[in-house]
Amino acid sequence: MDQKELRELENQCIEENAPQCTAACPIHIDARAFVKEVAASNWQEAWKVLHRTMPFPAILGRICDAPCQNHCKRNEAGDAINIGALERACVRHPAPKRRILPLPAKKNKISIIGCGLSGLSAAWDLCRKGFKVVIHEPGTRAGEAIREKYFPLVEEAIIEAEIESLRGLGAEIVLAAPAGEKRFLEECLSQSDAVFLSLDALKEVPWDLKCDEAGRPLVASLLQTTSRERVFAGGLP
């Protein structure tokens, strides 16, 4: 390698860090690999890129607001690549069959209160890591909050299929949970090693937690902790 090639390589070096677009993505989708496969119309391979890190891609691929685009290198030469539109195009193609192999089962049990996107995503990640997960849905159907917010953008059959895939990973979903009762959080804590509150699916939080002026629990942005030990939370208010 001559000096010119070496300097060109050095200018491209990111010191083993993820590209800016990938780093800006909350779930770290490899945007460059995804765009490359879409450009070649390799839809099955593009799906596989999403499957690596994205829970419920048939849902998230349709509603993603693509924060990666603000960090797209193409911005320096004009407009960013419209990765959000490419995701929506990809998930309109049939998904390849896949088999998720969870890590060995752990003894720890996690309760999730609320079946919003944050709760389902937490359940997906925990199940893959071998934890026993029980989701307590206040409604009579799993994912009521998702249906209310995203239907018809995300069709009923898609929501059902993605939730069924979560059951396939071993998650238990309990419907009509009495989440509005003050004692319910204590009951979950007594039966579990930790509790995650899916705030995007809970209309009220009647438990002993420190809250803001709007009555929403205070949540540490990095660790998702609340004022109660072993109680975590997530989801947009």
mmCIF file of C-alpha atoms in Angstrom:
data_model
loop_
_atom_site.group_PDB
_atom_site.id
_atom_site.type_symbol
_atom_site.label_atom_id
_atom_site.label_comp_id
_atom_site.label_asym_id
_atom_site.label_seq_id
_atom_site.Cartn_x
_atom_site.Cartn_y
_atom_site.Cartn_z
ATOM 1 C CA MET A 1 0.000 0.000 0.000
ATOM 2 C CA ASP A 2 1.513 3.343 -1.052
ATOM 3 C CA GLN A 3 1.301 6.575 0.962
ATOM 4 C CA LYS A 4 -1.658 7.917 -1.039
ATOM 5 C CA GLU A 5 -3.753 4.793 -0.408
ATOM 6 C CA LEU A 6 -2.758 4.830 3.250
ATOM 7 C CA ARG A 7 -3.884 8.455 3.657
ATOM 8 C CA GLU A 8 -7.192 7.710 1.924
ATOM 9 C CA LEU A 9 -7.744 4.802 4.289
ATOM 10 C CA GLU A 10 -6.871 6.946 7.301
ATOM 11 C CA ASN A 11 -9.406 9.576 6.211
ATOM 12 C CA GLN A 12 -12.138 6.929 6.237
ATOM 13 C CA CYS A 13 -11.148 5.532 9.630
ATOM 14 C CA ILE A 14 -13.724 5.777 12.402
ATOM 15 C CA GLU A 15 -11.512 4.089 15.010
ATOM 16 C CA GLU A 16 -13.738 1.010 15.362
ATOM 17 C CA ASN A 17 -16.776 3.152 16.258
ATOM 18 C CA ALA A 18 -20.118 2.656 14.552
ATOM 19 C CA PRO A 19 -20.954 4.995 11.653
ATOM 20 C CA GLN A 20 -22.906 8.077 12.728
ATOM 21 C CA CYS A 21 -26.146 6.809 11.180
ATOM 22 C CA THR A 22 -25.933 3.524 13.083
ATOM 23 C CA ALA A 23 -24.933 5.249 16.321
ATOM 24 C CA ALA A 24 -27.939 7.586 16.026
ATOM 25 C CA CYS A 25 -30.349 4.653 15.738
ATOM 26 C CA PRO A 26 -31.768 3.613 19.155
ATOM 27 C CA ILE A 27 -31.545 -0.046 18.138
ATOM 28 C CA HIS A 28 -28.353 0.318 16.060
ATOM 29 C CA ILE A 29 -29.579 -0.867 12.674
ATOM 30 C CA ASP A 30 -26.667 -1.204 10.263
ATOM 31 C CA ALA A 31 -28.022 1.477 7.942
ATOM 32 C CA ARG A 32 -25.204 1.181 5.407
ATOM 33 C CA ALA A 33 -25.680 -2.571 4.986
ATOM 34 C CA PHE A 34 -29.454 -2.120 4.797
ATOM 35 C CA VAL A 35 -29.260 0.587 2.106
ATOM 36 C CA LYS A 36 -26.765 -1.505 0.135
ATOM 37 C CA GLU A 37 -29.137 -4.494 0.019
ATOM 38 C CA VAL A 38 -32.156 -2.352 -0.874
ATOM 39 C CA ALA A 39 -30.206 -0.657 -3.677
ATOM 40 C CA ALA A 40 -29.585 -4.090 -5.158
ATOM 41 C CA SER A 41 -33.247 -5.115 -4.630
ATOM 42 C CA ASN A 42 -32.058 -7.867 -2.269
ATOM 43 C CA TRP A 43 -35.177 -7.623 -0.130
ATOM 44 C CA GLN A 44 -34.598 -10.860 1.754
ATOM 45 C CA GLU A 45 -31.097 -9.728 2.738
ATOM 46 C CA ALA A 46 -32.419 -6.278 3.687
ATOM 47 C CA TRP A 47 -34.954 -7.993 5.959
ATOM 48 C CA LYS A 48 -32.122 -9.938 7.560
ATOM 49 C CA VAL A 49 -30.306 -6.694 8.407
ATOM 50 C CA LEU A 50 -33.441 -5.461 10.197
ATOM 51 C CA HIS A 51 -33.893 -8.784 11.958
ATOM 52 C CA ARG A 52 -30.444 -8.592 13.534
ATOM 53 C CA THR A 53 -31.351 -5.846 15.988
ATOM 54 C CA MET A 54 -34.922 -4.665 15.351
ATOM 55 C CA PRO A 55 -37.748 -6.144 17.420
ATOM 56 C CA PHE A 56 -41.034 -6.471 15.504
ATOM 57 C CA PRO A 57 -39.718 -5.074 12.205
ATOM 58 C CA ALA A 58 -43.108 -5.452 10.519
ATOM 59 C CA ILE A 59 -44.386 -2.829 12.997
ATOM 60 C CA LEU A 60 -41.331 -0.667 13.599
ATOM 61 C CA GLY A 61 -40.346 -0.666 9.925
ATOM 62 C CA ARG A 62 -43.663 1.036 9.152
ATOM 63 C CA ILE A 63 -43.570 3.700 11.876
ATOM 64 C CA CYS A 64 -39.846 4.425 12.326
ATOM 65 C CA ASP A 65 -39.098 8.173 12.228
ATOM 66 C CA ALA A 66 -35.534 7.402 11.069
ATOM 67 C CA PRO A 67 -33.330 9.517 13.382
ATOM 68 C CA CYS A 68 -30.399 8.092 11.411
ATOM 69 C CA GLN A 69 -31.222 10.389 8.480
ATOM 70 C CA ASN A 70 -30.075 13.489 10.379
ATOM 71 C CA HIS A 71 -26.645 11.878 10.624
ATOM 72 C CA CYS A 72 -26.459 10.509 7.089
ATOM 73 C CA LYS A 73 -23.126 11.264 5.405
ATOM 74 C CA ARG A 74 -25.038 12.075 2.235
ATOM 75 C CA ASN A 75 -26.217 15.302 3.939
ATOM 76 C CA GLU A 76 -22.831 16.794 3.136
ATOM 77 C CA ALA A 77 -23.519 16.502 -0.598
ATOM 78 C CA GLY A 78 -27.235 17.279 -0.643
ATOM 79 C CA ASP A 79 -30.197 15.453 0.859
ATOM 80 C CA ALA A 80 -29.860 12.463 3.175
ATOM 81 C CA ILE A 81 -30.839 8.997 2.021
ATOM 82 C CA ASN A 82 -34.500 8.504 2.950
ATOM 83 C CA ILE A 83 -33.889 5.423 5.069
ATOM 84 C CA GLY A 84 -37.355 5.572 6.639
ATOM 85 C CA ALA A 85 -38.978 5.235 3.216
ATOM 86 C CA LEU A 86 -36.622 2.360 2.378
ATOM 87 C CA GLU A 87 -37.645 0.562 5.570
ATOM 88 C CA ARG A 88 -41.309 0.930 4.682
ATOM 89 C CA ALA A 89 -40.597 -0.394 1.202
ATOM 90 C CA CYS A 90 -38.699 -3.355 2.615
ATOM 91 C CA VAL A 91 -41.364 -4.498 5.076
ATOM 92 C CA ARG A 92 -43.982 -4.498 2.307
ATOM 93 C CA HIS A 93 -42.090 -7.458 0.857
ATOM 94 C CA PRO A 94 -42.598 -10.911 2.437
ATOM 95 C CA ALA A 95 -40.259 -11.528 5.347
ATOM 96 C CA PRO A 96 -37.905 -14.506 5.219
ATOM 97 C CA LYS A 97 -38.521 -17.290 7.682
ATOM 98 C CA ARG A 98 -36.260 -17.155 10.695
ATOM 99 C CA ARG A 99 -35.725 -19.040 13.888
ATOM 100 C CA ILE A 100 -34.639 -17.178 17.007
ATOM 101 C CA LEU A 101 -32.610 -19.253 19.424
ATOM 102 C CA PRO A 102 -32.778 -17.718 22.920
ATOM 103 C CA LEU A 103 -29.858 -17.994 25.299
ATOM 104 C CA PRO A 104 -30.078 -20.693 27.993
ATOM 105 C CA ALA A 105 -32.989 -20.126 30.362
ATOM 106 C CA LYS A 106 -32.339 -18.082 33.482
ATOM 107 C CA LYS A 107 -34.095 -18.385 36.816
ATOM 108 C CA ASN A 108 -34.974 -14.697 36.915
ATOM 109 C CA LYS A 109 -38.552 -13.650 36.220
ATOM 110 C CA ILE A 110 -39.482 -10.213 34.881
ATOM 111 C CA SER A 111 -42.966 -8.711 34.988
ATOM 112 C CA ILE A 112 -43.947 -6.126 32.402
ATOM 113 C CA ILE A 113 -46.984 -3.960 33.071
ATOM 114 C CA GLY A 114 -48.500 -2.617 29.882
ATOM 115 C CA CYS A 115 -48.315 -3.946 26.343
ATOM 116 C CA GLY A 116 -47.084 -0.880 24.479
ATOM 117 C CA LEU A 117 -44.139 -0.843 22.099
ATOM 118 C CA SER A 118 -41.678 -0.199 24.936
ATOM 119 C CA GLY A 119 -43.026 -3.121 26.954
ATOM 120 C CA LEU A 120 -43.102 -5.484 23.994
ATOM 121 C CA SER A 121 -39.576 -4.464 22.967
ATOM 122 C CA ALA A 122 -38.305 -5.051 26.499
ATOM 123 C CA ALA A 123 -40.015 -8.444 26.521
ATOM 124 C CA TRP A 124 -38.463 -9.355 23.165
ATOM 125 C CA ASP A 125 -34.969 -8.507 24.376
ATOM 126 C CA LEU A 126 -35.402 -10.236 27.741
ATOM 127 C CA CYS A 127 -36.840 -13.409 26.202
ATOM 128 C CA ARG A 128 -33.917 -13.630 23.783
ATOM 129 C CA LYS A 129 -31.582 -13.415 26.777
ATOM 130 C CA GLY A 130 -33.310 -16.321 28.503
ATOM 131 C CA PHE A 131 -35.400 -14.506 31.114
ATOM 132 C CA LYS A 132 -38.899 -15.662 31.999
ATOM 133 C CA VAL A 133 -41.242 -12.829 31.037
ATOM 134 C CA VAL A 134 -44.858 -12.200 31.985
ATOM 135 C CA ILE A 135 -46.646 -9.257 30.346
ATOM 136 C CA HIS A 136 -49.693 -7.850 32.115
ATOM 137 C CA GLU A 137 -52.007 -6.197 29.578
ATOM 138 C CA PRO A 138 -54.750 -3.976 31.081
ATOM 139 C CA GLY A 139 -56.911 -4.395 27.989
ATOM 140 C CA THR A 140 -58.768 -7.401 26.619
ATOM 141 C CA ARG A 141 -56.392 -7.795 23.650
ATOM 142 C CA ALA A 142 -52.618 -7.753 23.634
ATOM 143 C CA GLY A 143 -51.225 -4.531 22.207
ATOM 144 C CA GLU A 144 -54.317 -2.336 22.571
ATOM 145 C CA ALA A 145 -52.150 0.795 22.829
ATOM 146 C CA ILE A 146 -50.409 -0.051 19.551
ATOM 147 C CA ARG A 147 -53.732 -0.556 17.801
ATOM 148 C CA GLU A 148 -55.097 2.730 19.101
ATOM 149 C CA LYS A 149 -52.036 4.730 18.038
ATOM 150 C CA TYR A 150 -50.915 3.129 14.777
ATOM 151 C CA PHE A 151 -53.947 1.486 13.147
ATOM 152 C CA PRO A 152 -54.554 1.602 10.161
ATOM 153 C CA LEU A 153 -50.906 2.465 9.421
ATOM 154 C CA VAL A 154 -50.095 -0.939 10.908
ATOM 155 C CA GLU A 155 -52.757 -3.495 10.059
ATOM 156 C CA GLU A 156 -54.376 -5.731 12.630
ATOM 157 C CA ALA A 157 -52.942 -8.917 11.148
ATOM 158 C CA ILE A 158 -49.404 -7.510 11.368
ATOM 159 C CA ILE A 159 -49.798 -6.622 15.045
ATOM 160 C CA GLU A 160 -51.213 -10.064 15.811
ATOM 161 C CA ALA A 161 -48.394 -11.835 13.962
ATOM 162 C CA GLU A 162 -45.659 -9.875 15.754
ATOM 163 C CA ILE A 163 -47.221 -10.488 19.170
ATOM 164 C CA GLU A 164 -47.535 -14.167 18.328
ATOM 165 C CA SER A 165 -43.809 -14.242 17.534
ATOM 166 C CA LEU A 166 -43.195 -12.933 21.046
ATOM 167 C CA ARG A 167 -45.269 -15.750 22.494
ATOM 168 C CA GLY A 168 -43.122 -18.090 20.406
ATOM 169 C CA LEU A 169 -40.105 -16.828 22.326
ATOM 170 C CA GLY A 170 -41.761 -17.888 25.574
ATOM 171 C CA ALA A 171 -43.413 -14.696 26.786
ATOM 172 C CA GLU A 172 -46.646 -15.116 28.733
ATOM 173 C CA ILE A 173 -49.321 -12.460 28.188
ATOM 174 C CA VAL A 174 -52.006 -11.998 30.848
ATOM 175 C CA LEU A 175 -55.040 -10.006 29.699
ATOM 176 C CA ALA A 176 -57.363 -7.754 31.704
ATOM 177 C CA ALA A 177 -54.694 -7.183 34.338
ATOM 178 C CA PRO A 178 -55.822 -4.895 37.215
ATOM 179 C CA ALA A 179 -53.034 -2.398 36.528
ATOM 180 C CA GLY A 180 -55.135 0.480 37.864
ATOM 181 C CA GLU A 181 -55.108 -0.920 41.400
ATOM 182 C CA LYS A 182 -52.563 0.425 43.894
ATOM 183 C CA ARG A 183 -51.637 -3.051 45.122
ATOM 184 C CA PHE A 184 -50.850 -4.412 41.671
ATOM 185 C CA LEU A 185 -47.254 -3.176 41.475
ATOM 186 C CA GLU A 186 -46.498 -4.694 44.884
ATOM 187 C CA GLU A 187 -47.950 -8.014 43.760
ATOM 188 C CA CYS A 188 -45.751 -8.006 40.666
ATOM 189 C CA LEU A 189 -42.672 -7.158 42.739
ATOM 190 C CA SER A 190 -43.420 -10.008 45.125
ATOM 191 C CA GLN A 191 -43.593 -12.464 42.223
ATOM 192 C CA SER A 192 -40.719 -11.161 40.101
ATOM 193 C CA ASP A 193 -37.096 -10.103 40.258
ATOM 194 C CA ALA A 194 -37.877 -6.828 38.464
ATOM 195 C CA VAL A 195 -40.799 -4.926 36.934
ATOM 196 C CA PHE A 196 -40.851 -2.844 33.749
ATOM 197 C CA LEU A 197 -43.609 -0.273 33.239
ATOM 198 C CA SER A 198 -44.647 0.265 29.621
ATOM 199 C CA LEU A 199 -45.733 3.876 30.094
ATOM 200 C CA ASP A 200 -46.952 4.138 26.498
ATOM 201 C CA ALA A 201 -49.709 1.666 27.377
ATOM 202 C CA LEU A 202 -50.691 2.854 30.864
ATOM 203 C CA LYS A 203 -53.344 5.546 31.263
ATOM 204 C CA GLU A 204 -52.643 5.899 34.964
ATOM 205 C CA VAL A 205 -49.836 4.989 37.326
ATOM 206 C CA PRO A 206 -51.436 4.776 40.803
ATOM 207 C CA TRP A 207 -48.353 3.504 42.580
ATOM 208 C CA ASP A 208 -45.880 4.944 45.057
ATOM 209 C CA LEU A 209 -43.434 6.439 42.555
ATOM 210 C CA LYS A 210 -41.905 9.895 42.273
ATOM 211 C CA CYS A 211 -43.619 11.674 39.380
ATOM 212 C CA ASP A 212 -43.345 14.915 37.444
ATOM 213 C CA GLU A 213 -45.966 17.667 37.419
ATOM 214 C CA ALA A 214 -47.963 15.779 34.808
ATOM 215 C CA GLY A 215 -48.106 12.701 37.018
ATOM 216 C CA ARG A 216 -45.669 10.673 34.932
ATOM 217 C CA PRO A 217 -43.043 8.629 36.793
ATOM 218 C CA LEU A 218 -39.560 10.127 36.785
ATOM 219 C CA VAL A 219 -37.333 7.824 34.737
ATOM 220 C CA ALA A 220 -33.531 7.967 34.464
ATOM 221 C CA SER A 221 -32.796 8.309 30.749
ATOM 222 C CA LEU A 222 -29.812 5.960 30.659
ATOM 223 C CA LEU A 223 -30.735 3.072 32.957
ATOM 224 C CA GLN A 224 -34.544 3.478 32.800
ATOM 225 C CA THR A 225 -34.719 3.306 36.602
ATOM 226 C CA THR A 226 -37.502 4.863 38.686
ATOM 227 C CA SER A 227 -37.659 5.948 42.321
ATOM 228 C CA ARG A 228 -38.481 2.383 43.354
ATOM 229 C CA GLU A 229 -35.838 -0.300 43.525
ATOM 230 C CA ARG A 230 -36.322 -3.052 40.914
ATOM 231 C CA VAL A 231 -38.894 -0.949 39.039
ATOM 232 C CA PHE A 232 -37.922 0.263 35.577
ATOM 233 C CA ALA A 233 -39.936 2.143 32.990
ATOM 234 C CA GLY A 234 -39.917 3.296 29.384
ATOM 235 C CA GLY A 235 -42.147 4.554 26.606
ATOM 236 C CA LEU A 236 -43.059 8.032 25.440
ATOM 237 C CA PRO A 237 -45.636 9.850 27.604
#
